[in-house]
Structures are given as C-alpha cells and as structure tokens.
Short mmCIF file of C-alpha atoms in Angstrom, two decimals:
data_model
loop_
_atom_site.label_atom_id
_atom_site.label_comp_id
_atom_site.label_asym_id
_atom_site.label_seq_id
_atom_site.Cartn_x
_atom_site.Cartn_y
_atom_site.Cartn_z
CA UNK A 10 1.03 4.81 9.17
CA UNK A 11 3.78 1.95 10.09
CA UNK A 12 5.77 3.23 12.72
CA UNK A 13 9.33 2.23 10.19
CA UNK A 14 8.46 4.86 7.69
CA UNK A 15 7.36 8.45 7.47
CA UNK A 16 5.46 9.04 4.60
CA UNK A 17 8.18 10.54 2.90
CA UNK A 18 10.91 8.23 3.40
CA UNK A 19 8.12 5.28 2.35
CA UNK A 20 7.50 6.91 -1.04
CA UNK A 21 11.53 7.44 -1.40
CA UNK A 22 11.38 3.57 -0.48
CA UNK A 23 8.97 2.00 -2.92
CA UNK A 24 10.37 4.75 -5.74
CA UNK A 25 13.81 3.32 -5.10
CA UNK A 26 12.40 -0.30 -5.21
CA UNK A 27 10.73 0.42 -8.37
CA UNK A 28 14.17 1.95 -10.21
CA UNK A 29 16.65 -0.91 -8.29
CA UNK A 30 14.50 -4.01 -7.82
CA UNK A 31 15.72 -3.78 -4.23
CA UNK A 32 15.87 -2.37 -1.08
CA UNK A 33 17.48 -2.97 2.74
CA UNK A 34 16.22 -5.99 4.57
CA UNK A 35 14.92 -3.36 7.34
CA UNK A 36 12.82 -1.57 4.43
CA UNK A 37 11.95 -4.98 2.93
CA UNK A 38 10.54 -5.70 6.40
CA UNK A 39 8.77 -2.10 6.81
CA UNK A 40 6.95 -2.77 3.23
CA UNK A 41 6.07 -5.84 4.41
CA UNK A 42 4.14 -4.62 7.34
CA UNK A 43 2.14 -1.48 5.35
CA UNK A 44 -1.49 -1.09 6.47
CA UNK A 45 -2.18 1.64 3.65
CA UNK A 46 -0.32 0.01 0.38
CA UNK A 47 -1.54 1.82 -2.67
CA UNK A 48 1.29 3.59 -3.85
CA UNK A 49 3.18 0.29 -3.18
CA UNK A 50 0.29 -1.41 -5.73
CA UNK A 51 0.44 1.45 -8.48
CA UNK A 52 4.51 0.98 -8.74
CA UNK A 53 3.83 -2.66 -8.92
CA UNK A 54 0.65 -2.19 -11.40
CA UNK A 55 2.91 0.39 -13.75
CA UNK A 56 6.11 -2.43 -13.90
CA UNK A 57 3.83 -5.37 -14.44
CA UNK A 58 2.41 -3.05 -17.71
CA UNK A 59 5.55 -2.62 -18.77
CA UNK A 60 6.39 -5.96 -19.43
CA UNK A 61 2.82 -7.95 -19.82
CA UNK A 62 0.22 -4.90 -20.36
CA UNK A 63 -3.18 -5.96 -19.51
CA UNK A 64 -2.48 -9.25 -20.17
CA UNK A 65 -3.75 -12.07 -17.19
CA UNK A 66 -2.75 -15.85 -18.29
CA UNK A 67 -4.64 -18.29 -17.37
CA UNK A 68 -3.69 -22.40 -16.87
CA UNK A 69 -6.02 -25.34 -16.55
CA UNK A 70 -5.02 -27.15 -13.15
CA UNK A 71 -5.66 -30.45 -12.75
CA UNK A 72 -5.02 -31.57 -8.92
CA UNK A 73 -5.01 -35.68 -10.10
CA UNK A 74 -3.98 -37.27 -6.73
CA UNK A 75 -4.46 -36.18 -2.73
CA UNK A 76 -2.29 -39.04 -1.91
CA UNK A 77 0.95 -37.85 -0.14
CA UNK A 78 3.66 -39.86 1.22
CA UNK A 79 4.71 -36.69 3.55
CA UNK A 80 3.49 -35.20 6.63
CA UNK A 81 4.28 -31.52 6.47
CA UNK A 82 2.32 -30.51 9.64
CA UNK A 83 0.39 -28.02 7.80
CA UNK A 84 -1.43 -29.89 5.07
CA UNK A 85 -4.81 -31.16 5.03
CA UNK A 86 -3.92 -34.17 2.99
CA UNK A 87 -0.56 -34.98 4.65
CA UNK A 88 0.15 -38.69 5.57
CA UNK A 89 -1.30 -39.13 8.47
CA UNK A 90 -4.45 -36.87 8.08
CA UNK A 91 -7.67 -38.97 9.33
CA UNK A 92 -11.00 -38.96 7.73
CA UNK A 93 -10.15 -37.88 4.07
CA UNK A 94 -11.13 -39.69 1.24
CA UNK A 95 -8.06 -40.31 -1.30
CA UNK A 96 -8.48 -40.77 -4.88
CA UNK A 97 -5.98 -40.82 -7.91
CA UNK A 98 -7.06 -40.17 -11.59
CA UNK A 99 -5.89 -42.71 -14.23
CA UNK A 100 -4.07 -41.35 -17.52
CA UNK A 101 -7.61 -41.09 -19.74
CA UNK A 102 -9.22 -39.33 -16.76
CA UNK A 103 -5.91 -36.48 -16.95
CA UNK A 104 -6.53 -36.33 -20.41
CA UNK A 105 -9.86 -35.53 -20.50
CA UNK A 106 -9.62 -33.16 -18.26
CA UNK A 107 -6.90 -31.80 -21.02
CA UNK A 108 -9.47 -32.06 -23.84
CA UNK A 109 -12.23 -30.03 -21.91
CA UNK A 110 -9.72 -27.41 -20.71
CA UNK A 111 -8.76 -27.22 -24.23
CA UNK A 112 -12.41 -26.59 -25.86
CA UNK A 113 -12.12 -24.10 -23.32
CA UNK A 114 -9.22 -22.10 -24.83
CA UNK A 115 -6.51 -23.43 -22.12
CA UNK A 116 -2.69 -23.67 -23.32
CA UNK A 117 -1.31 -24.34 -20.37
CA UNK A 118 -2.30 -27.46 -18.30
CA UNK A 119 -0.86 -27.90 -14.90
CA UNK A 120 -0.80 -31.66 -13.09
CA UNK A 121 -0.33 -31.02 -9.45
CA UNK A 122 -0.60 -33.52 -6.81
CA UNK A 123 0.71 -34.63 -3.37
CA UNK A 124 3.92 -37.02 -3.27
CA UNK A 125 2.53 -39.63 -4.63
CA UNK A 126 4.85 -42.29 -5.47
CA UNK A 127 2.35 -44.77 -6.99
CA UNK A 128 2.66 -42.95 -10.35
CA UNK A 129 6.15 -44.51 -11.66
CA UNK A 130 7.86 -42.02 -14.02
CA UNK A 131 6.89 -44.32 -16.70
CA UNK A 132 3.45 -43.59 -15.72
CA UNK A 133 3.85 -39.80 -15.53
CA UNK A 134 6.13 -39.83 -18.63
CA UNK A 135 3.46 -41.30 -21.05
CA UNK A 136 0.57 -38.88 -19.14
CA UNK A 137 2.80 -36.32 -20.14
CA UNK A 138 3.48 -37.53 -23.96
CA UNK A 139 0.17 -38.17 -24.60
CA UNK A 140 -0.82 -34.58 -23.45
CA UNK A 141 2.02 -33.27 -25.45
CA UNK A 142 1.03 -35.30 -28.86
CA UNK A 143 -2.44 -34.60 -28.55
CA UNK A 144 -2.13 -30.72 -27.81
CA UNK A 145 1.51 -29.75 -28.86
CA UNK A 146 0.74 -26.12 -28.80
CA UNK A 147 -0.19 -26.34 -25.09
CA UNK A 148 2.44 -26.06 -22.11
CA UNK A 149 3.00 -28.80 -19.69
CA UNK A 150 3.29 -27.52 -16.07
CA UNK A 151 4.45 -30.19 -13.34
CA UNK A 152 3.79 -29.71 -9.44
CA UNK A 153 4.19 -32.76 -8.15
CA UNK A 154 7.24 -32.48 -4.96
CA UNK A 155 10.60 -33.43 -4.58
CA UNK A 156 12.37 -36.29 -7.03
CA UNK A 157 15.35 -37.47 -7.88
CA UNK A 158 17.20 -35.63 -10.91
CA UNK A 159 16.93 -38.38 -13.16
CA UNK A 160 13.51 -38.45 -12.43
CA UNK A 161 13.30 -34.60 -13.40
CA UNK A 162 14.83 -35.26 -16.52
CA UNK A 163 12.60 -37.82 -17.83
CA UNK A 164 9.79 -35.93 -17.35
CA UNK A 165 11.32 -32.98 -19.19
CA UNK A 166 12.61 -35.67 -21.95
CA UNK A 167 8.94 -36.39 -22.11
CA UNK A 168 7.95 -32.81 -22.82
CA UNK A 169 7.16 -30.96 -19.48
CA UNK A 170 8.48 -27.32 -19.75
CA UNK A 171 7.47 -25.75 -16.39
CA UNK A 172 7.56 -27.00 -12.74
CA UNK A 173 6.41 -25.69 -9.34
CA UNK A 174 8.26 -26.10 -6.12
CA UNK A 175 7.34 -24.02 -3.53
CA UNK A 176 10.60 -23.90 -1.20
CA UNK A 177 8.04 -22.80 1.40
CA UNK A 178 10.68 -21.29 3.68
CA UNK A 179 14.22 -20.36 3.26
CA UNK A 180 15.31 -20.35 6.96
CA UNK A 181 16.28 -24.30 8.18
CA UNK A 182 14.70 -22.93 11.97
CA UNK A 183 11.58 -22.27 10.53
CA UNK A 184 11.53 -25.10 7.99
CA UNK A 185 12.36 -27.61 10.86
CA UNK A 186 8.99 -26.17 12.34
CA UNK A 187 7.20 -27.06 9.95
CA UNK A 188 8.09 -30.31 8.10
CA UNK A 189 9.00 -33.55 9.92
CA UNK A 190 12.61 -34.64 10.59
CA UNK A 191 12.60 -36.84 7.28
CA UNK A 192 12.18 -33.57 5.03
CA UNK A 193 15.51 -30.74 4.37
CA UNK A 194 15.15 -27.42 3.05
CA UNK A 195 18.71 -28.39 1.96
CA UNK A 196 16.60 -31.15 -0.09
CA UNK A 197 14.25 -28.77 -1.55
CA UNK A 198 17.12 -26.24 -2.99
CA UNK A 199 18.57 -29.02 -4.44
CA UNK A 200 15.59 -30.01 -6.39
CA UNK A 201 15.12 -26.42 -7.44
CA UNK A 202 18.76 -26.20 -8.64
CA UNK A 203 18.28 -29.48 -9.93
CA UNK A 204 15.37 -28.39 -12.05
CA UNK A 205 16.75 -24.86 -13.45
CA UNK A 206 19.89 -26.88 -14.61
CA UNK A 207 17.78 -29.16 -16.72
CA UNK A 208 16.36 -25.92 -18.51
CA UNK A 209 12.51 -26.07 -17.12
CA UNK A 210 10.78 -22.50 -16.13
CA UNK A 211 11.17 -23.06 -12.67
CA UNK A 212 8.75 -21.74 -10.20
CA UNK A 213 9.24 -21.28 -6.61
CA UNK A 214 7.52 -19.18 -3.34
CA UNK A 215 6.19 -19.14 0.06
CA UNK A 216 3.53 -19.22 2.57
CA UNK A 217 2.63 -15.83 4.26
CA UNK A 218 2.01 -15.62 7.93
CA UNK A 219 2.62 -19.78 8.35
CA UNK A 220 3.31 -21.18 11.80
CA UNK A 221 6.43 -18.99 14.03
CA UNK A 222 7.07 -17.13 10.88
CA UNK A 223 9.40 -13.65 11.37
CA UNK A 224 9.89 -10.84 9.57
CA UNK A 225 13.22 -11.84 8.97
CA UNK A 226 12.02 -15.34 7.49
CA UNK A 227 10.12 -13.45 4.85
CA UNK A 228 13.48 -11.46 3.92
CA UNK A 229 15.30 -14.65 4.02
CA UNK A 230 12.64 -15.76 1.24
CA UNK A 231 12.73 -12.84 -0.67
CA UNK A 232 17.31 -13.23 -0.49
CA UNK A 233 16.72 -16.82 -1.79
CA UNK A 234 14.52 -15.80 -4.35
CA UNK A 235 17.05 -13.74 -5.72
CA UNK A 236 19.47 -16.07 -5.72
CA UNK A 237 17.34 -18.93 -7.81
CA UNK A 238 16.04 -15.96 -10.11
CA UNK A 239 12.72 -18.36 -10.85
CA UNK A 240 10.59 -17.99 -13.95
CA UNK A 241 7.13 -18.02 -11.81
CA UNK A 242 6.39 -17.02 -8.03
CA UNK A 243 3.84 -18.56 -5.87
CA UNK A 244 2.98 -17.07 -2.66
CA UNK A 245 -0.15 -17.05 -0.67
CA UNK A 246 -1.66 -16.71 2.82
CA UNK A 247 -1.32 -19.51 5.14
CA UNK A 248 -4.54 -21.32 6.22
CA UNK A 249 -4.77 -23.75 8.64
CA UNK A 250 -6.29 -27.27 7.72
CA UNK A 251 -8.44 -29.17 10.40
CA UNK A 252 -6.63 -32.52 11.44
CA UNK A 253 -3.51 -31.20 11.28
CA UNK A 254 -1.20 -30.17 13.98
CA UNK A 255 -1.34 -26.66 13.27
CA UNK A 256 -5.63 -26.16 12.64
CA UNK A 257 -5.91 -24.27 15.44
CA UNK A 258 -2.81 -21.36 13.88
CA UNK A 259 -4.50 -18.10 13.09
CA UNK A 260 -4.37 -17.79 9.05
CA UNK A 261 -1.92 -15.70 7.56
CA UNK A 262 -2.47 -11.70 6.75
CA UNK A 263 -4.24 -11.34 3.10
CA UNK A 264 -2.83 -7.13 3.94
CA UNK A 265 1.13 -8.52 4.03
CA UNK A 266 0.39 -11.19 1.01
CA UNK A 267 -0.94 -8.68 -1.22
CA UNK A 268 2.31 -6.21 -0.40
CA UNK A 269 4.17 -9.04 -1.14
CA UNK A 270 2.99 -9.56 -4.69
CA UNK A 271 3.52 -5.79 -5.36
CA UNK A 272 7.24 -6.09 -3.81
CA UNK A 273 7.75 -9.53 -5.86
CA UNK A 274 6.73 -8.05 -9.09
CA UNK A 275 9.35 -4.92 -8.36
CA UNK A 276 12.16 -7.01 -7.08
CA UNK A 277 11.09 -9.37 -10.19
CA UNK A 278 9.80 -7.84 -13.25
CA UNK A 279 9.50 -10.33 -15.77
CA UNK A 280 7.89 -13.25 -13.45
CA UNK A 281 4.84 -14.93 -13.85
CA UNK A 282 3.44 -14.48 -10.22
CA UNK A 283 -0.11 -16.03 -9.78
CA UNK A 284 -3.28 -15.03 -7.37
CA UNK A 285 -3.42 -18.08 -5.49
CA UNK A 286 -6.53 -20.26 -4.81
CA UNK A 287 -5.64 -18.90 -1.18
CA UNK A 288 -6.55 -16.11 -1.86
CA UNK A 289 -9.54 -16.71 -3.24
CA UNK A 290 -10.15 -18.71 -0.41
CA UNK A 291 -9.30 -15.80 2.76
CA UNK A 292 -11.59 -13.44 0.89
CA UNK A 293 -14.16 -13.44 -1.57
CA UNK A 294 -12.29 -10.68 -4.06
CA UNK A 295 -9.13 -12.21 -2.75
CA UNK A 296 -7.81 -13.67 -6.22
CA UNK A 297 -9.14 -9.87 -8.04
CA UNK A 298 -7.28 -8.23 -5.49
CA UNK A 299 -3.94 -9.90 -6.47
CA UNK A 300 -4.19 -9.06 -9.89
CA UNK A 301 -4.47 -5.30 -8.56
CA UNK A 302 -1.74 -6.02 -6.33
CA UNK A 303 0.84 -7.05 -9.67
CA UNK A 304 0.20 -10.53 -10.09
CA UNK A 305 -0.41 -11.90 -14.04
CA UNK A 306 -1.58 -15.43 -13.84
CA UNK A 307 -4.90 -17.41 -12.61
CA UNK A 308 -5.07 -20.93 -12.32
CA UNK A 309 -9.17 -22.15 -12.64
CA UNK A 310 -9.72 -25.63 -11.65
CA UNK A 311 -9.96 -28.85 -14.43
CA UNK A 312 -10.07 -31.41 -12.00
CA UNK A 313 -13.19 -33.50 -11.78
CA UNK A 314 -15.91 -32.01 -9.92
CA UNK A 315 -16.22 -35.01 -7.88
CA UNK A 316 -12.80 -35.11 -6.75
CA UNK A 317 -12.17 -31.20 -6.28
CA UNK A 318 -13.18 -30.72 -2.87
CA UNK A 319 -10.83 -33.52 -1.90
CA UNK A 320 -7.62 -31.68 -3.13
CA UNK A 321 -8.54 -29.95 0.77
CA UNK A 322 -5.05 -28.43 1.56
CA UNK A 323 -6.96 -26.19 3.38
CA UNK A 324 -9.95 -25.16 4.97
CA UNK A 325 -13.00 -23.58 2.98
CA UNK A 326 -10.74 -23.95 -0.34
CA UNK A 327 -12.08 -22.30 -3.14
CA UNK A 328 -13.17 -24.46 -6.30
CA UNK A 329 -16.86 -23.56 -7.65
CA UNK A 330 -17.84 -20.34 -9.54
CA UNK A 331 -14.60 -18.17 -11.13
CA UNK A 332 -12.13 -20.40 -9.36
CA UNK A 333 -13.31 -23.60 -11.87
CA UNK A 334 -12.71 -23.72 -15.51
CA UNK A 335 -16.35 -24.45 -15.96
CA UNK A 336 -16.31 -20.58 -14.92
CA UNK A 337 -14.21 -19.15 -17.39
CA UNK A 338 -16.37 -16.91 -18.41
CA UNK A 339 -17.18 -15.33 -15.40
CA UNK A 340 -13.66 -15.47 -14.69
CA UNK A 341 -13.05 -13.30 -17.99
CA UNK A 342 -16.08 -10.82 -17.08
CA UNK A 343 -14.27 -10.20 -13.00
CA UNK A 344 -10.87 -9.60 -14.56
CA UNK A 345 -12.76 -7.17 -17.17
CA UNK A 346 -14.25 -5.61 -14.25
CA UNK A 347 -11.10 -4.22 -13.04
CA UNK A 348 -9.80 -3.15 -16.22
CA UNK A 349 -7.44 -6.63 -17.44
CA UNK A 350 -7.43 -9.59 -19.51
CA UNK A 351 -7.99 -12.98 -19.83
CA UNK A 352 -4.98 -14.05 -22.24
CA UNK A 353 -5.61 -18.19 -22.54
CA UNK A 354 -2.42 -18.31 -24.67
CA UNK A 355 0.88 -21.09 -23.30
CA UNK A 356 1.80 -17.21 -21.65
CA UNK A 357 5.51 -18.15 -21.01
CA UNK A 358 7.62 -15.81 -19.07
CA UNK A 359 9.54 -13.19 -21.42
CA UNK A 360 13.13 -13.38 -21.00
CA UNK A 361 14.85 -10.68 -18.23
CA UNK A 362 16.43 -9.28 -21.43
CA UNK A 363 13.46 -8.85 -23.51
CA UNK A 364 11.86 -7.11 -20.86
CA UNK A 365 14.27 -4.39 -20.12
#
C-alpha cells in the first residue's frame, strides 16, 4: 500500500477525483505512485463509458520523414544521432499510404515526422489537399513540431483539423534538461496556444519517468494541462534510445503511466487519450493495458514497411503484428478480447458540453 494513503482515504481520493475532475497536488502525487491501481482503473473505465462506451478509435499513422533539424537529447533520430539511415516519403508515397489505410476502414490519417524543414508548407499544404480531395470524409491529423503561426494556418487553410504537440514537460528546469539551449518550453506553449486559437483539436502530453523527472514535474504537467484544456492527450513511458545522451537512463514506469491514463481520463472526460506505441513497446500487452487503464484511441502503423523501423525514437519500438495497419484485424480481435471496440470512424472528440 503507498505509504501517502490509507486505504480509506485513497478510495475517498479517487471517488472525489471521479465527482470533481481534481484533486491536491500531494494526492495527485500519491495516485501517481499506486502499486495496486484497480479501483483507480474502474473509476477511469466507468467515466470513459460514459462519454465513448465501448468505443476504441483507431487512426492510420504515417511517420513520412526521420529527418530532424533538433537534438532533443532523448531521441533516437535527433540531429546529431550517428548510424541511422534517413529517408523522406514524396507526396504519392503519403498518399498511398492514405489509399491502403482507407481500403482498410481508416478515417483518420495522421502525418507525423521529425522537424523536417525540407517539406515547404507548399509542399505539406498540397499533401494535405490532395488527402483531403481524395478522402473528404477522413480527418487530417498533423504531428510534425514547432512552426511559425502562419505556417499553422496554412496548413489548417489546407484542411488539417487535428495536431499533436507533445509539450513534453511543463517545468523550464526540467525542460532545460532535456532539450538543447536553442529549444523553449516558452516556444512550445506558444505553438500550442497558437494552434487552439486557429480552431484545430489540439493535442498535447508528456513523457513518464524521462530523465531527472519529479513528482512535482508530473503535477506541473497535469496544472498545464488544465490550463490548455486539449482535445487529445498523449502520454507514454520514457525509453531510452541508443546514441543518444541519455541511452543508458533507466525507462520510465509502465505502473505510474498506466495511473496516469486513469487520472487523465478523470481530470479530462471528454479527451481522446491514446495507448501509445510505448507502450506497446515496454510490454507486450502494454497498448491492451491502456485501453483498461481509460484510454480510447490506437494508432496502427501505415508507413511503408521498409521505412518503419527507421521512425526508431526508441529502442525495440513496436511496428509488426497489432501495432501495423496490415494487423487490423488482429488489432480488432485483442481489443474484443477485453471486452471493446474497434470504431474506424474520423472519432472526433465530443464537445465538454455534450458530454456532461
């Protein structure tokens, strides 16, 4: 039992967290640290029902460049990583990809890549067009770093709806641990801000258990997160990447990630919150075991099969089987297993007031 909380006063805890959304940073901090978390995953189970029932959405990602003009010094295809083999996919190659995820059933496509700045906005403004004019029912999901505004609007001009932008950490300590001098948390809130102005469904989130990471880091997180109110949430374990100054960091705790997800879907009801590739990656039933922990979305890999190993963020990153879109259908049969669905509809987040 965690030494914070008695049983009793952890029950009167995650009931209170389930009726309020929130809780003290000392009892966001005790959750946080629960060895035995299955009352903490029924409360978040029951509120996820509420608003999304059984339903588990699913988006086509296409990871179409490991080029990065960063060095964050925990990412296996940062800068100055040795020994990897870079590649970029042209716009027919992306839209292929978009035609097979669609025979597939896929609505929602997302382009992620590193910082990449040899795709102009042009470029990335007709990729995203032509994906739009060929599949107009489908969702167009950026992840592709920091940009200038005006380069944020053109891209939702073009007909992106959603982007992800992991703020990573809220605490400028930590993030100055992490990133090189040329990079700002400052910088990264103001491309979140920047985005949620322009009207996309804004996702943000955090790594669990990265480099010098507190307690109080994680609270500072969850704070900011209330403050941007995002549309999606993307958190997963830490994993260290060889080549990179931190490969020899012990990975992060899939135990605190999954309370995590349980205490983001009760502090935010009507996100979309994924079970990361990470996940899938720490443990074999990692990505199952975040659905059971309140997360709603899955994210099967469209890229190329001879590129998808080379998207290497991490170490041992997951991408054959149920984690590729060639695998939907096992995919569909695990999530069965454990009692949810595979939804393959756009799934866009339902409105705070629509889900009260």
């Amino acid at each position: 039992m965690n030494e914070l909380l008695s049983l009793r006063s952890m029950k009167a805890t995650i009931d209170r967290l389930f009726l309020t959304g929130d809780v003290s940073n000392e009892e966001l901090k005790a959750l946080m640290d629960l060895r035995y978390n299955e009352r903490l995953k029924e409360a978040a189970v029951a509120r996820r029902k509420e608003h999304y029932g059984n339903a588990i959405y699913v988006r086509g990602l296409i990871e179409f460049s490991n080029h990065c003009r960063n060095n964050c010094f925990y990412c296996g295809i940062r800068a100055a990583q040795k020994g990897l083999r870079r590649y970029q996919l042209g716009q027919s190659d992306i839209l292929n990809c978009c035609n097979e995820g669609y025979k597939l059933g896929l609505r929602t496509f997302v382009l992620q890549s590193g910082e990449d700045n040899e795709y102009s906005d042009e470029t990335l403004c007709n990729i995203i067009y032509s994906i739009k004019s060929s599949h107009p029912d489908c969702a167009v999901t950026l992840s592709i770093g920091e940009k200038p505004r005006a380069s944020y609007q053109a891209y939702f001009n073009a007909g992106a709806e959603r982007y992800l932008l992991r703020h990573e950490t809220a605490s400028p300590g930590h993030y100055a641990l992490l990133h090189p001098a040329s990079m700002s948390l400052e910088n990264r809130k103001r491309c979140l801000w920047d985005l949620k102005d322009i009207g996309y469904q804004v996702g943000s989130g955090f790594m669990v258990g990265s480099p010098f990471q507190t307690l109080d880091n994680l609270v500072s997180d969850l704070r900011f997160l209330q403050e941007l109110q995002p549309d999606m949430i993307g958190i997963g374990p830490f994993i260290p990447a060889r080549g990179t100054p931190f490969a020899h960091m012990p990975a992060g705790s899939l135990t605190r990630t999954l309370n995590l997800i349980s205490m983001l879907r009760l502090m935010f009801q009507y996100s979309l919150i994924p079970s990361t590739t990470s996940l899938g990656s720490i443990s074999p039933q990692g990505r199952l075991l975040g659905l059971e922990a309140g997360a709603n979305v899955l994210m099967p890999n469209l890229s190329p099969a001879s590129v998808r190993t080379l998207y290497s963020l991490y170490d041992h990153k997951a991408s054959l089987g149920a984690e590729s879109a060639s695998g939907l259908d096992i995919l569909k049969k695990e999530v069965s297993g454990i009692g949810y669905e595979v939804v393959v509809d756009r799934g866009d987040v339902k409105p705070q007031k629509e889900a009260n």
